[in-house]
Each structure stands twice: as structure tokens, then as C-alpha cells.
PDB file of C-alpha atoms in Angstrom:
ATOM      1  CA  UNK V   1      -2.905 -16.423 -19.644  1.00 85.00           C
ATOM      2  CA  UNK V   2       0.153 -15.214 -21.643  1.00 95.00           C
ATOM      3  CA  UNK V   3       0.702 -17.230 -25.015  1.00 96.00           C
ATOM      4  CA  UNK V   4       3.531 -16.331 -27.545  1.00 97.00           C
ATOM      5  CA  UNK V   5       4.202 -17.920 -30.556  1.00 96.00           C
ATOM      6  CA  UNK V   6       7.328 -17.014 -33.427  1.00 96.00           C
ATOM      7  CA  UNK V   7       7.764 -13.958 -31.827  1.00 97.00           C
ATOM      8  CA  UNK V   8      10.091 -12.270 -33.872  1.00 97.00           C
ATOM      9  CA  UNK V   9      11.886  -8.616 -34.002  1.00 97.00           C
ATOM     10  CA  UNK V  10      14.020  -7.225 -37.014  1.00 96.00           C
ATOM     11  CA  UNK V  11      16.163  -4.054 -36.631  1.00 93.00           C
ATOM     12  CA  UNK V  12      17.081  -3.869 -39.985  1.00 92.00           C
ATOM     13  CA  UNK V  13      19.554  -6.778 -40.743  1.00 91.00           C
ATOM     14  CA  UNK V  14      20.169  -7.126 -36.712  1.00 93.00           C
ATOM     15  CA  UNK V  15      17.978 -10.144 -35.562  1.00 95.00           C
ATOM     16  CA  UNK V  16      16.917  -9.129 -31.989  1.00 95.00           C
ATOM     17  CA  UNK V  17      14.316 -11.749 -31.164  1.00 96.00           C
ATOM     18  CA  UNK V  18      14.587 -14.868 -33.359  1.00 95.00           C
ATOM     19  CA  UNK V  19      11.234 -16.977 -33.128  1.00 96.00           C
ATOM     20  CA  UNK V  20      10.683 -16.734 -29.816  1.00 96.00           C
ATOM     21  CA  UNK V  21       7.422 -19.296 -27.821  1.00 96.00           C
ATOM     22  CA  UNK V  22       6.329 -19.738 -24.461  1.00 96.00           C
ATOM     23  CA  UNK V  23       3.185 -19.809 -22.405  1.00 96.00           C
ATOM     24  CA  UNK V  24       2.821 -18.325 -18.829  1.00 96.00           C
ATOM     25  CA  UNK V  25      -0.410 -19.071 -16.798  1.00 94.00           C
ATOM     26  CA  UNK V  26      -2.128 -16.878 -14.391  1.00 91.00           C
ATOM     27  CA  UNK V  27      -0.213 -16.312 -11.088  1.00 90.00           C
ATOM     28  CA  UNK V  28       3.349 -17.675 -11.994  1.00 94.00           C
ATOM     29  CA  UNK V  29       6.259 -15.817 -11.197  1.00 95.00           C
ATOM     30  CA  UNK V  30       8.759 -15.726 -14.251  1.00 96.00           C
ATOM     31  CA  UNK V  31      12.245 -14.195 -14.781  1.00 95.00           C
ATOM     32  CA  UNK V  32      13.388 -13.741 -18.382  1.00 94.00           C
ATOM     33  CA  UNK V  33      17.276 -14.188 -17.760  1.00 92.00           C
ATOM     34  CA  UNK V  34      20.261 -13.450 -20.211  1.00 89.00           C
ATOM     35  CA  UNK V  35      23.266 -11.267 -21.146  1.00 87.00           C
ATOM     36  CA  UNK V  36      22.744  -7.678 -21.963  1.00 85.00           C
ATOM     37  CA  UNK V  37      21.478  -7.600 -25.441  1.00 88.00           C
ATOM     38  CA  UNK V  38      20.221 -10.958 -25.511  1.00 91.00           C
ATOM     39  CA  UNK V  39      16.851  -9.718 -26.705  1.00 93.00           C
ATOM     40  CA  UNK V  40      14.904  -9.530 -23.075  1.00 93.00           C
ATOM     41  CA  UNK V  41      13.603  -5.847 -22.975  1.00 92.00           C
ATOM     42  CA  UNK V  42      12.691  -6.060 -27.248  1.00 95.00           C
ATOM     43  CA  UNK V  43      10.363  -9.145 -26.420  1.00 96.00           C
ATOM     44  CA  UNK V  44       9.032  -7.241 -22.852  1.00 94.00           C
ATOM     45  CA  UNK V  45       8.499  -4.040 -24.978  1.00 94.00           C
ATOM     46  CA  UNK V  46       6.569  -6.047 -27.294  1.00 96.00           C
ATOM     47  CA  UNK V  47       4.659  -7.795 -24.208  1.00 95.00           C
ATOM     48  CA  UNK V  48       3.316  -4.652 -23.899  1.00 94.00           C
ATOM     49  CA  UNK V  49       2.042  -3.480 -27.334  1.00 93.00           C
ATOM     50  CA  UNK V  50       5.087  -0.924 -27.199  1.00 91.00           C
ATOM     51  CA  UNK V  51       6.649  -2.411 -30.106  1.00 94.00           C
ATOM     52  CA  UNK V  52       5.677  -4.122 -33.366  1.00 94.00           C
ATOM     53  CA  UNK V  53       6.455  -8.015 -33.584  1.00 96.00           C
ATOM     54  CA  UNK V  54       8.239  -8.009 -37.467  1.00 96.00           C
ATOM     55  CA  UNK V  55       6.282 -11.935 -37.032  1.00 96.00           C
ATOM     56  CA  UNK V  56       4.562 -13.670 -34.627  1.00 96.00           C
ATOM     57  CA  UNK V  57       1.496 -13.915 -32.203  1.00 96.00           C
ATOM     58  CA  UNK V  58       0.796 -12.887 -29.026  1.00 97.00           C
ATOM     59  CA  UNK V  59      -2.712 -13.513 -26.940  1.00 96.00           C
ATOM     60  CA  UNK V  60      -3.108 -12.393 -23.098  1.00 95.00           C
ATOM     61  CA  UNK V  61      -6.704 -14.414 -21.635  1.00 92.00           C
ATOM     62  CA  UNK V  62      -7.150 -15.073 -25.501  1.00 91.00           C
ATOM     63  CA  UNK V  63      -7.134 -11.986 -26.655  1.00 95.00           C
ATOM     64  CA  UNK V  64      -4.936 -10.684 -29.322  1.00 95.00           C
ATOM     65  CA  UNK V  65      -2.665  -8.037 -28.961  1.00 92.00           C
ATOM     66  CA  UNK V  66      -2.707  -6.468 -32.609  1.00 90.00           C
ATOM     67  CA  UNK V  67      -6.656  -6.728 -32.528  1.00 93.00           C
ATOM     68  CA  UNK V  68      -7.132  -5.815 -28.800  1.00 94.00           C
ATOM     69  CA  UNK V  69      -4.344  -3.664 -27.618  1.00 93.00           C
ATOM     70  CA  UNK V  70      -6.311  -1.487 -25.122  1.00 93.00           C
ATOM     71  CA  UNK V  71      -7.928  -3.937 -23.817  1.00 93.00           C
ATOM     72  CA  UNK V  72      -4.412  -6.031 -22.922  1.00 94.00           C
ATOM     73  CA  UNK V  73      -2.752  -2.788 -21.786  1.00 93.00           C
ATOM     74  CA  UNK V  74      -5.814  -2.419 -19.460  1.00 92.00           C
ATOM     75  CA  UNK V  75      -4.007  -5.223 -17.541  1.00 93.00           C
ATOM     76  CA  UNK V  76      -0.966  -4.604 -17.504  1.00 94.00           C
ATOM     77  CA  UNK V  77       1.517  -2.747 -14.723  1.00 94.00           C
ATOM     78  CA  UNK V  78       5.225  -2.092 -16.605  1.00 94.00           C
ATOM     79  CA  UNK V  79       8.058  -0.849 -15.720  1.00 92.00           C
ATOM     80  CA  UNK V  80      10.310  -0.184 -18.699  1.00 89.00           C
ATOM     81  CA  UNK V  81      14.287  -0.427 -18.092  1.00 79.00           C
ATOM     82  CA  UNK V  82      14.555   3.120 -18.179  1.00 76.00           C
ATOM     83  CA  UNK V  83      10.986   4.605 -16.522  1.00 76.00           C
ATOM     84  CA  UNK V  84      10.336   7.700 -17.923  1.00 72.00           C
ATOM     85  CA  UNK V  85       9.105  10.635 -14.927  1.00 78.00           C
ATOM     86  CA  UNK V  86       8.591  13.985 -14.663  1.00 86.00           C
ATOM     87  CA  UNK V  87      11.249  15.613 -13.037  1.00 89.00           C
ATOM     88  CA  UNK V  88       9.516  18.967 -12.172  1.00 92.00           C
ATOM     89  CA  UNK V  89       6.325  17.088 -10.796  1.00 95.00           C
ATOM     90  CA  UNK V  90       5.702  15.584  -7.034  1.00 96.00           C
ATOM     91  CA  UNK V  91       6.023  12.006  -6.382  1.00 96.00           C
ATOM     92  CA  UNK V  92       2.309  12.191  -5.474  1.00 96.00           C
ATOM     93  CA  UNK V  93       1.264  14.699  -8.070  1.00 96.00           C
ATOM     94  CA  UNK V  94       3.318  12.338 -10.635  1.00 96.00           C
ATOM     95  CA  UNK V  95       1.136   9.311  -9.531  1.00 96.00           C
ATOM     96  CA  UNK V  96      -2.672  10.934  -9.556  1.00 96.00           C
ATOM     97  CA  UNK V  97      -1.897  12.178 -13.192  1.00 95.00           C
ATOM     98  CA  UNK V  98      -0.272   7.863 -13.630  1.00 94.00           C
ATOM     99  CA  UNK V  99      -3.629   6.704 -12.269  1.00 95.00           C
ATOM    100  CA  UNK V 100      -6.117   9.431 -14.126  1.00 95.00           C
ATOM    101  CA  UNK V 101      -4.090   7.869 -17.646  1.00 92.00           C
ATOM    102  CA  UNK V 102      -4.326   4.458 -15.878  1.00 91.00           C
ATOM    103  CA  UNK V 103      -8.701   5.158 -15.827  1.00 91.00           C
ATOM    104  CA  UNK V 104      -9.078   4.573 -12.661  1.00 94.00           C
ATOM    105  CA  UNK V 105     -12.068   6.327 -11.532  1.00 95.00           C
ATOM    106  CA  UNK V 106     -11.563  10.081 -10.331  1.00 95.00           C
ATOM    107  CA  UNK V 107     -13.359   8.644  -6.467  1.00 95.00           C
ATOM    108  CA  UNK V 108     -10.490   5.919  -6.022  1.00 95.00           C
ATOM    109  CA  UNK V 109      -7.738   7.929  -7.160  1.00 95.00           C
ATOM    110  CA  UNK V 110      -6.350   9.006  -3.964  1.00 95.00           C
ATOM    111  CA  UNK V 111      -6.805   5.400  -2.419  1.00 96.00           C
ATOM    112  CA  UNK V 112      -4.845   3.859  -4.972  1.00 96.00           C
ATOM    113  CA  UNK V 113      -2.217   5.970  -4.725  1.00 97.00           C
ATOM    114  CA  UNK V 114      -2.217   5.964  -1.152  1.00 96.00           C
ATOM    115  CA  UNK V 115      -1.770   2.432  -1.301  1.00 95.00           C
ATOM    116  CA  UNK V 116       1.227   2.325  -4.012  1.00 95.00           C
ATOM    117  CA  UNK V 117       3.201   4.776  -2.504  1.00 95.00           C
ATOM    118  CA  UNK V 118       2.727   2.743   1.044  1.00 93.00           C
ATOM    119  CA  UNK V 119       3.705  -0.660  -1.017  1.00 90.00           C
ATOM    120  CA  UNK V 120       6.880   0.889  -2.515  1.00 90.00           C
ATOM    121  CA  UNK V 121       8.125   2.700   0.517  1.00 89.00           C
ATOM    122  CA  UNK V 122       7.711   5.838  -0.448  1.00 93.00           C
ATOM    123  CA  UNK V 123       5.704   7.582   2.220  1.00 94.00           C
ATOM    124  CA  UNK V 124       8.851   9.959   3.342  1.00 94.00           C
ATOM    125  CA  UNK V 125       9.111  11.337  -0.743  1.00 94.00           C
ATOM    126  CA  UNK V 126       5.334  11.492  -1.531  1.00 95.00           C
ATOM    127  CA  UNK V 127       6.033  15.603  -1.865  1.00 95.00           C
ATOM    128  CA  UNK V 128       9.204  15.526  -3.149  1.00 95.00           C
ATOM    129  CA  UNK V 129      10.048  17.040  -6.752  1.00 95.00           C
ATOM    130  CA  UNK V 130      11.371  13.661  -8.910  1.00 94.00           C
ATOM    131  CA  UNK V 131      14.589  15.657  -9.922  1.00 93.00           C
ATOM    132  CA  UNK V 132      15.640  15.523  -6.406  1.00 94.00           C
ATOM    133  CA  UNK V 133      14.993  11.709  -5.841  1.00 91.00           C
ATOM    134  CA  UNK V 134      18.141   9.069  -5.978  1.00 87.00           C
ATOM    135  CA  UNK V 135      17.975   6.574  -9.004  1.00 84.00           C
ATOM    136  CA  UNK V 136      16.737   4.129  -6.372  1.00 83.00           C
ATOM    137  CA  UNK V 137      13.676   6.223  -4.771  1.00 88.00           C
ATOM    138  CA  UNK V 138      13.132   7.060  -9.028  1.00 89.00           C
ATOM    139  CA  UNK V 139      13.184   3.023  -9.378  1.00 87.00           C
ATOM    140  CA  UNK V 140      10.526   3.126  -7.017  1.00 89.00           C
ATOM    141  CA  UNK V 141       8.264   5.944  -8.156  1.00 92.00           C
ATOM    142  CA  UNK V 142       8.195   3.097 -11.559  1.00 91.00           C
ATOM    143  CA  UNK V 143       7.313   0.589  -9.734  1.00 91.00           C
ATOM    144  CA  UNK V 144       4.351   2.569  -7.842  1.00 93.00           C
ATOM    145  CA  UNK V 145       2.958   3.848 -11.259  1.00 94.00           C
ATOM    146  CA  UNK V 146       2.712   0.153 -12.615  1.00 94.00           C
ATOM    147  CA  UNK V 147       0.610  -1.267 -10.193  1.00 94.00           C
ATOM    148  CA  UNK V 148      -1.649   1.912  -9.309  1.00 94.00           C
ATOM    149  CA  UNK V 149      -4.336   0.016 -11.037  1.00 94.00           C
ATOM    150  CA  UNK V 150      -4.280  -3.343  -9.509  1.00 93.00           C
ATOM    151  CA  UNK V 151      -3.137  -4.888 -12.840  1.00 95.00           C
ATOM    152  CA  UNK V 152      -3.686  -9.114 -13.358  1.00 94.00           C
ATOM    153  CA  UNK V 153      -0.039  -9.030 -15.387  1.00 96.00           C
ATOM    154  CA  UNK V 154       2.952  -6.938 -13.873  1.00 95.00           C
ATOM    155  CA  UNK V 155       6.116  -6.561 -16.030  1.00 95.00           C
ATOM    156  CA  UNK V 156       9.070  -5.280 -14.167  1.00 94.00           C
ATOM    157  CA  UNK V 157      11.900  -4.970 -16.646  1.00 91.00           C
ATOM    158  CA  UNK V 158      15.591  -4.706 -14.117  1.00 88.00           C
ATOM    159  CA  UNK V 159      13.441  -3.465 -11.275  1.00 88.00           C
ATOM    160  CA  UNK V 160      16.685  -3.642  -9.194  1.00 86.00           C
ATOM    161  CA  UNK V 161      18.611  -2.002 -11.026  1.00 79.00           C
ATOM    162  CA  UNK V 162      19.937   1.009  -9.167  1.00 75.00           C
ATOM    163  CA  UNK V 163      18.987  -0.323  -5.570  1.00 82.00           C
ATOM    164  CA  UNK V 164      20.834  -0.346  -2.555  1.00 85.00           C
ATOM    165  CA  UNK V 165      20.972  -3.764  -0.558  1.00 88.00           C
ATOM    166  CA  UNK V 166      18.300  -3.135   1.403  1.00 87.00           C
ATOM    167  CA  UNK V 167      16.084  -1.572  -1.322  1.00 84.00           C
ATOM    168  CA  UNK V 168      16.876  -5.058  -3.345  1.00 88.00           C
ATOM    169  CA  UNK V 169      15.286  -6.798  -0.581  1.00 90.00           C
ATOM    170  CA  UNK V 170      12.644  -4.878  -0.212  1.00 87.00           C
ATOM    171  CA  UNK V 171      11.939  -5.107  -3.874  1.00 87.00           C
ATOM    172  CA  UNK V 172      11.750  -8.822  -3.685  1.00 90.00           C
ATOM    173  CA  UNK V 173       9.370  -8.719  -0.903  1.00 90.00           C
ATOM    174  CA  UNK V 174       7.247  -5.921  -3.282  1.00 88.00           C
ATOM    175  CA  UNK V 175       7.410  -8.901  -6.236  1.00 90.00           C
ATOM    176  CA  UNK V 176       6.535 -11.853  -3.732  1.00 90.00           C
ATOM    177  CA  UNK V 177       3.387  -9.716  -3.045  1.00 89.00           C
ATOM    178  CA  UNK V 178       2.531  -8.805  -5.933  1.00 89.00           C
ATOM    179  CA  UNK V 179       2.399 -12.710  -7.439  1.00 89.00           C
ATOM    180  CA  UNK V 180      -0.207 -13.124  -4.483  1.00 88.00           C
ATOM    181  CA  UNK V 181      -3.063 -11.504  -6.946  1.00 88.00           C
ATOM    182  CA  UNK V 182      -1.392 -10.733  -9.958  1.00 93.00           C
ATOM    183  CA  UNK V 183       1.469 -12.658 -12.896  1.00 95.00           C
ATOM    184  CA  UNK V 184       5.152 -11.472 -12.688  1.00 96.00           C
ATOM    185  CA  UNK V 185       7.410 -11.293 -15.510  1.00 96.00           C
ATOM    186  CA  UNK V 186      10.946 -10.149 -14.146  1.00 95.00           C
ATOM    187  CA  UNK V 187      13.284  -9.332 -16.721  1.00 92.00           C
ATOM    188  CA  UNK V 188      17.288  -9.270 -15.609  1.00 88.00           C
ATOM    189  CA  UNK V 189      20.835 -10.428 -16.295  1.00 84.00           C
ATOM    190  CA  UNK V 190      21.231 -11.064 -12.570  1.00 85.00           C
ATOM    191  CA  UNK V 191      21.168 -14.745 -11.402  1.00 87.00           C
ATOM    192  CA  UNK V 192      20.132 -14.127  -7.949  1.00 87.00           C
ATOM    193  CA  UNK V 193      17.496 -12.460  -8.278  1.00 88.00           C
ATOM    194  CA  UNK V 194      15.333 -14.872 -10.271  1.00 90.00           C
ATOM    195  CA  UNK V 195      16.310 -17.141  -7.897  1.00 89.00           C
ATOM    196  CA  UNK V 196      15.132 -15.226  -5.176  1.00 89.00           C
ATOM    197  CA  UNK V 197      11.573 -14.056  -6.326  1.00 91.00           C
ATOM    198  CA  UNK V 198      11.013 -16.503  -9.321  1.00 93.00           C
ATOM    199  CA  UNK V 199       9.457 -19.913 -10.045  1.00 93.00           C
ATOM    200  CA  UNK V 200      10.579 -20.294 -13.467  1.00 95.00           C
ATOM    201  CA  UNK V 201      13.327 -19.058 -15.750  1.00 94.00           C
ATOM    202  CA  UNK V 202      12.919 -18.451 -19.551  1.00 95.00           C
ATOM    203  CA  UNK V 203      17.115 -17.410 -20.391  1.00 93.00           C
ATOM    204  CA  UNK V 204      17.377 -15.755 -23.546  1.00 93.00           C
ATOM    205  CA  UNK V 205      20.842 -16.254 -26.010  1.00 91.00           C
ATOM    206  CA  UNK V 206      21.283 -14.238 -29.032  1.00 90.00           C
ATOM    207  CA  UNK V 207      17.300 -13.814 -29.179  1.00 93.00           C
ATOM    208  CA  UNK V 208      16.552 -17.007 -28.630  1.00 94.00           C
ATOM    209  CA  UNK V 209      14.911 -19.226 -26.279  1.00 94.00           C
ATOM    210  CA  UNK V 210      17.560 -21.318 -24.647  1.00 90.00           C
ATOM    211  CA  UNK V 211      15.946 -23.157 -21.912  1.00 89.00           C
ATOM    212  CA  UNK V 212      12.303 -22.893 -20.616  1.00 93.00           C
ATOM    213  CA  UNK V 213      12.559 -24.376 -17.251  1.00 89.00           C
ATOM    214  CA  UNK V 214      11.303 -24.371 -13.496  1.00 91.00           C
ATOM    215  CA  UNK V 215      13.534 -23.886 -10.678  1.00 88.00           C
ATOM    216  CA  UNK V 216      12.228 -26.783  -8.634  1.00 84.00           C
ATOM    217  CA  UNK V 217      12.660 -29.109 -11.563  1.00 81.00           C
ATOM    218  CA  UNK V 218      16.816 -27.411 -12.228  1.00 79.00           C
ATOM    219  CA  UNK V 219      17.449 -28.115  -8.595  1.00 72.00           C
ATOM    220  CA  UNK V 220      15.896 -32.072  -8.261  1.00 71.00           C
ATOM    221  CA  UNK V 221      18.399 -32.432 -11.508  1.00 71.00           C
ATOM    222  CA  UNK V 222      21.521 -34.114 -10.183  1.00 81.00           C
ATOM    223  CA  UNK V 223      24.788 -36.245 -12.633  1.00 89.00           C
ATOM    224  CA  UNK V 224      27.851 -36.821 -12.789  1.00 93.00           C
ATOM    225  CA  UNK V 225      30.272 -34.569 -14.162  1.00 92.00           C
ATOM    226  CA  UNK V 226      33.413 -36.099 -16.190  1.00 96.00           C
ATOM    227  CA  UNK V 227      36.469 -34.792 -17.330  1.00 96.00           C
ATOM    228  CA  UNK V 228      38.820 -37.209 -19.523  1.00 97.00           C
ATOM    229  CA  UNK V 229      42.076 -37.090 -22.040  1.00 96.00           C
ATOM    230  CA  UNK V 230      40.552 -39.053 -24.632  1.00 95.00           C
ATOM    231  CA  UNK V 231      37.522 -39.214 -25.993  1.00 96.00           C
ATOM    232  CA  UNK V 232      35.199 -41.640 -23.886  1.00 96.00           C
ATOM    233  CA  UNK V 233      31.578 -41.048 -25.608  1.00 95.00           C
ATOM    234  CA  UNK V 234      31.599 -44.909 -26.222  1.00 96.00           C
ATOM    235  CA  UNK V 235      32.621 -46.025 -23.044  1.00 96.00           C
ATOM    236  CA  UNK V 236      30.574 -43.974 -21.188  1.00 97.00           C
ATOM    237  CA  UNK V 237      27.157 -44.992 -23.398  1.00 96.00           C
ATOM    238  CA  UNK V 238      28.116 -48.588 -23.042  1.00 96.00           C
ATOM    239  CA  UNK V 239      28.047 -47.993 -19.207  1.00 95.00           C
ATOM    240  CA  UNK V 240      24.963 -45.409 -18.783  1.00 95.00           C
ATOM    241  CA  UNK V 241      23.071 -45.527 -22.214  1.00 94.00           C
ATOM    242  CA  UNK V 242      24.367 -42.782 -24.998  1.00 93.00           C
ATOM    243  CA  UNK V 243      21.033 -41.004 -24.245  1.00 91.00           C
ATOM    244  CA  UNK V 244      22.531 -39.810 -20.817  1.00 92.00           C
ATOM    245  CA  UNK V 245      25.658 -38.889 -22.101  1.00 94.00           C
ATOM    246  CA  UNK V 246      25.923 -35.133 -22.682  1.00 90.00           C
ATOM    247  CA  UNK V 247      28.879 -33.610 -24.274  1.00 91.00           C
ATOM    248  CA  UNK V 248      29.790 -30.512 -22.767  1.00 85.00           C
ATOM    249  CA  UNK V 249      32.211 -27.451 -23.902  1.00 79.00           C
ATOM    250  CA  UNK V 250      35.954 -28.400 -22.012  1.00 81.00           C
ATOM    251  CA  UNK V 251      38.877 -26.534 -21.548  1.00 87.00           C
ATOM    252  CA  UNK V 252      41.758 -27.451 -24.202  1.00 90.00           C
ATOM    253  CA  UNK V 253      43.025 -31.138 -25.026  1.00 91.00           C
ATOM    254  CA  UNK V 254      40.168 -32.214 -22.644  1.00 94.00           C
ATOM    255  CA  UNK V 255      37.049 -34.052 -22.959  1.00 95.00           C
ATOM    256  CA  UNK V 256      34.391 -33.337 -20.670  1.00 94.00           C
ATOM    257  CA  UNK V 257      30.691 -34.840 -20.368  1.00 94.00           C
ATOM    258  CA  UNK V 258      27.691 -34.644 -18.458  1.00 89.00           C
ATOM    259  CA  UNK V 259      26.161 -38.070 -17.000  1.00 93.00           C
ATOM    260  CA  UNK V 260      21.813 -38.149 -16.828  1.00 89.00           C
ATOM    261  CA  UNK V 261      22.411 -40.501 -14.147  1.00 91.00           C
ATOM    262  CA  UNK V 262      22.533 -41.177 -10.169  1.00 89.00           C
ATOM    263  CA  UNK V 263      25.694 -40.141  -9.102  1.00 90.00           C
ATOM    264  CA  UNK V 264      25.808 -42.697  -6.732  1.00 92.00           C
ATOM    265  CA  UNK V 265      26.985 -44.730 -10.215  1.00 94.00           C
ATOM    266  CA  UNK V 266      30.411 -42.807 -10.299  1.00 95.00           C
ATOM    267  CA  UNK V 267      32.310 -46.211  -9.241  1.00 96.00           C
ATOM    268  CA  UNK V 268      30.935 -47.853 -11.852  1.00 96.00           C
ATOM    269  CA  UNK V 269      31.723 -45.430 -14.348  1.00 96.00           C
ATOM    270  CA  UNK V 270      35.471 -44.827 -12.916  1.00 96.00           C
ATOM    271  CA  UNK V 271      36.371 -48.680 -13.276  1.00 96.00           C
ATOM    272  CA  UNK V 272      35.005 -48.611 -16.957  1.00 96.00           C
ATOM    273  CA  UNK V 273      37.367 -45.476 -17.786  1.00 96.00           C
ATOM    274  CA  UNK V 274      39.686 -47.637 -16.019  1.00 96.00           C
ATOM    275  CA  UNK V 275      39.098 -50.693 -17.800  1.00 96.00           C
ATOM    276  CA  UNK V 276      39.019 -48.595 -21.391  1.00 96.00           C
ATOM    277  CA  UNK V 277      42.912 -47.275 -20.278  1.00 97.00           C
ATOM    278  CA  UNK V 278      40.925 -44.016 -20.495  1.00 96.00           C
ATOM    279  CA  UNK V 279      42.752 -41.385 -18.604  1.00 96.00           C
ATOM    280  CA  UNK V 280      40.183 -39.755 -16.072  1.00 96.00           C
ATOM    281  CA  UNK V 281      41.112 -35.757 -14.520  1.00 95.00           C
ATOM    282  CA  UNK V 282      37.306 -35.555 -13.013  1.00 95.00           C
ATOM    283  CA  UNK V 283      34.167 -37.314 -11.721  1.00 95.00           C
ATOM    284  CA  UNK V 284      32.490 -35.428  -9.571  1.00 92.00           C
ATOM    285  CA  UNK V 285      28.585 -34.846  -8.498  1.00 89.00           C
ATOM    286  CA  UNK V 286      26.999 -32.052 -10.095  1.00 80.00           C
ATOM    287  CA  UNK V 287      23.344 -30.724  -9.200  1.00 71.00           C
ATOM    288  CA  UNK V 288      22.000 -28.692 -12.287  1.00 67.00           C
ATOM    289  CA  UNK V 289      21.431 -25.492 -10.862  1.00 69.00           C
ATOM    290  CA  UNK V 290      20.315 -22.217 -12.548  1.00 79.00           C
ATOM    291  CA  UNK V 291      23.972 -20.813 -12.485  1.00 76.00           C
ATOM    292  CA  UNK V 292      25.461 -24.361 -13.732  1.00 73.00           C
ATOM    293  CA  UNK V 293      22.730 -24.023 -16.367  1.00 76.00           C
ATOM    294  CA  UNK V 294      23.155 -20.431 -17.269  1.00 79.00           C
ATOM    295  CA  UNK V 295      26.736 -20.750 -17.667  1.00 75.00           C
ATOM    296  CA  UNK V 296      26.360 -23.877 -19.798  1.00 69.00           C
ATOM    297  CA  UNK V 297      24.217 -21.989 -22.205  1.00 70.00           C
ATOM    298  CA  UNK V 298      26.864 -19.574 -22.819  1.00 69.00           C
ATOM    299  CA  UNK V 299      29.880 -21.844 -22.916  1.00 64.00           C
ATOM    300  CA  UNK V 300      28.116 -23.050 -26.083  1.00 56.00           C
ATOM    301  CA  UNK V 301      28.008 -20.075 -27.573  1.00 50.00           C
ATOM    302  CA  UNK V 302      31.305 -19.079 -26.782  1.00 48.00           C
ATOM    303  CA  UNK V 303      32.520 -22.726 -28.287  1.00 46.00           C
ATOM    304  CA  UNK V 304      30.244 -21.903 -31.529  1.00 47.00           C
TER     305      UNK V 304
END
């Protein structure tokens, strides 16, 4: 459904998205994870034909965005980081003027907002002036707007941000509902919430794709962490195969590894180390999870 291809963005000399590709069929549920200013609202912004690509393609149900714009748009629900409202205007009055720009037809107008506000909560603020609303019912009143139209691609850029705990997990309800007829692109720096609503996680680093992956596939990942003095790359391929020895970033005068492997093999590995008069300070199990992974990511940048 969603195809994107070099997807690059230049703000000036500050490379903000840095040949950027990734597919996303029709009904997945995807969070676009990183650190603030990794690049994750520049490439959502250009999602939705808000902002020039300096390169790149992009092609919603093979369509292409610089050639078909209003036609993409058409199908697409956002919510921007920052929603812009009218403060001086109704929630409801807000919303009829959202769905007449939307096009939906003057004779379902009143029906589709009837049925956003009810999906979003917002039944007890429907006549309430937006100025008087807390950043969390305003969060909301966002939320409602994108998906007046019953739109087949819904991009929800920090839709928590601002909630309360129990607006949180009533948001994730909202975005488990929504993937029932329509594709979710959840953009946010907060680990637990693609792993509560998403299927997959695209994390961003420095405007780059990091890791394309799907949850399922991070959690059936299990090896064997390892922590030595001296260097034991050699031993350790002789004993697993180099190609499932990954070196990872350790703290100082430390060498520390990541085993592809069973970890049911950690004997075997500890009496090579042994053998080798390799000093070992860890073997452990380790199940590659999206926080294990996310933090990985970083540690490499932070190690250069």
C-alpha cells in the first residue's frame, strides 16, 4: 500500500532524513520509533504531501504522491505533533467545518461526526469552546478530525502525548480499532507504546533507517550475551561460527559480544573461554527485545 524509496530531506546543510525505504501493506500497524530529532515527524510530514522530499519516491496503492497528491490525501487521517484547532470554535462546530474540508457529503456530515466524537470520548466536550479544553481532551479533538472521513491510512504522529494514564489506554484501544479497517503509522520516542498497539517497528537514528523489524520476529530472537577481558572473537567463532558472533559496544577495558545461537550452548562456550585462559565477567541469556534492540542502536552511535 505504502512504498518509499531514498526518501530524503535537506534543511540546508542539516541532513534530516538520509535515504530513507520501506514498504507497509494494507492493514499493518506500524510505529516509527527514535530519539527526538531522529527525523520521524520530517518523513510523516512528508507521508502526507505536507512537505517536499529534497529526493526520493513515494507511492500510496501505486499512486504517486508528487503526481497525485489529492488523490493520496483523500486517504489519509493525520494528526500532526502539534494539531492545529481553533480555539474560539466548538468541539462540534470545529469538526463539521474538519469534515466539510474533509468532502464528505453535506447529508453524512453530522453522522460522521457523531461517530468521531463517540470514538474519541468526547461526548461530555462536544459544545465546549477548544480554548477551554486540557492538552489531553485537545489531543483528542486531533484525533477525531483525522478519521472523520473513514480514511484507509491513519497517521498519528505522538498521539499520546499529553494524556493522562487512562486517556493512554484509551488511545491504544482507539488505534487497535482503527487497524480493524484502516493502516496505522504511529510515530513516538516511547517504547511502550509501540509495543502495546504495534506489529512492527521501523526506529529511526540520525535520519536513518536502523532496523525494519516485526515484533513477533524481535521477541522469538533469543543468544547468549558475553562479557570478557580479552578479546575472544576467535574463540568464540571457532566454537559457534564467526557469522553468529556479534560485537557489541562494552563498558571500558571490556569485551562484550552477542552469540546468534541457542543459549542452551552457554556450557560449551564457557569451557572454551576456559580452555583459551580467556577471562569471562558474563554469559548470560538474552531475548532480543524491542528495548534490548533500541538501546543497542544507540549504544552504537554513542560509541561512533
Amino acid at each position: 500500500m505504502i512504498e518509499v524509496e531514498h526518501l530524503t530531506r535537506r534543511y540546508g546543510e542539516v541532513l534530516a532524513v538520509d535515504d530513507v525505504g520501506f514498504s507497509i501493506a494494507a492493514g499493518e500497524v506500524v510505529g516509527l520509533l527514535g530519539h527526538n530529532g531522529a527525523g520521524k515527524t520530517t518523513i510523516m510530514k512528508m507521508l502526507t504531501g505536507f512537505l517536499e522530499p529534497t529526493a526520493g519516491t513515494i507511492r500510496v496503492d501505486g499512486l504517486s504522491l508528487d503526481r497525485d497528491r489529492a488523490a493520496i490525501q483523500a486517504r489519509l487521517g493525520y494528526l500532526p505533533e502539534n494539531c492545529p484547532v481553533w480555539p474560539e470554535m466548538s468541539v462540534i462546530d470545529y469538526l463539521e467545518y474538519q469534515a466539510a474540508l474533509h468532502g464528505v457529503p453535506a447529508a453524512r456530515r453530522a453522522a460522521a461526526v457523531a461517530r468521531a466524537i463517540r470514538r474519541t470520548e468526547l461526548a461530555d466536550k462536544a459544545t465546549s469552546p477548544i480554548h477551554t479544553l486540557s492538552r489531553g481532551y485537545r489531543q483528542r479533538v486531533g484525533v477525531a478530525q483525522a478519521i472523520l472521513h473513514e480514511p484507509s491510512i491513519v497517521i498519528l504522529d505522538e498521539p499520546t502525548n499529553g494524556l493522562d494514564p487512562t486517556q493512554i489506554l484509551h488511545m491504544r484501544e482507539l488505534i487497535r480499532d482503527l487497524a480493524r479497517t484502516a493502516t496505522v503509522i504511529v510515530s513516538t520516542h516511547i517504547l511502550q507504546e509501540v509495543q502495546a498497539v504495534c506489529e512492527r517497528v521501523l526506529i529511526l537514528r540520525s535520519g536513518r533507517l536502523a532496523l525494519d523489524a516485526r515484533l513477533a520476529d524481535l521477541q522469538a530472537d533469543r543468544g547468549l550475551a558475553v562479557e570478557t577481558i580479552q578479546d575472544a572473537r576467535a574463540v568464540l567463532a571457532d566454537v559457534v561460527g564467526a557469522e553468529a558472533v556479534e560485537v557489541c559496544a562494552g563498558p571500558p577495558g571490556r569485551h562484550r559480544y552477542r552469540l546468534q545461537v541457542d543459549p542452551e550452548r552457554a556450557p560449551e562456550v564457557a569451557r572454551a573461554l576456559h580452555r583459551a585462559g580467556i577471562e569471562l565477567c558474563e554469559l548470560a541469556p538474552e531475548r532480543r527485545d524491542l528495548e534490548t534492540v533500541f538501546a543497542r542502536v544507540n549504544e552504537e552511535v554513542a560509541h561512533g
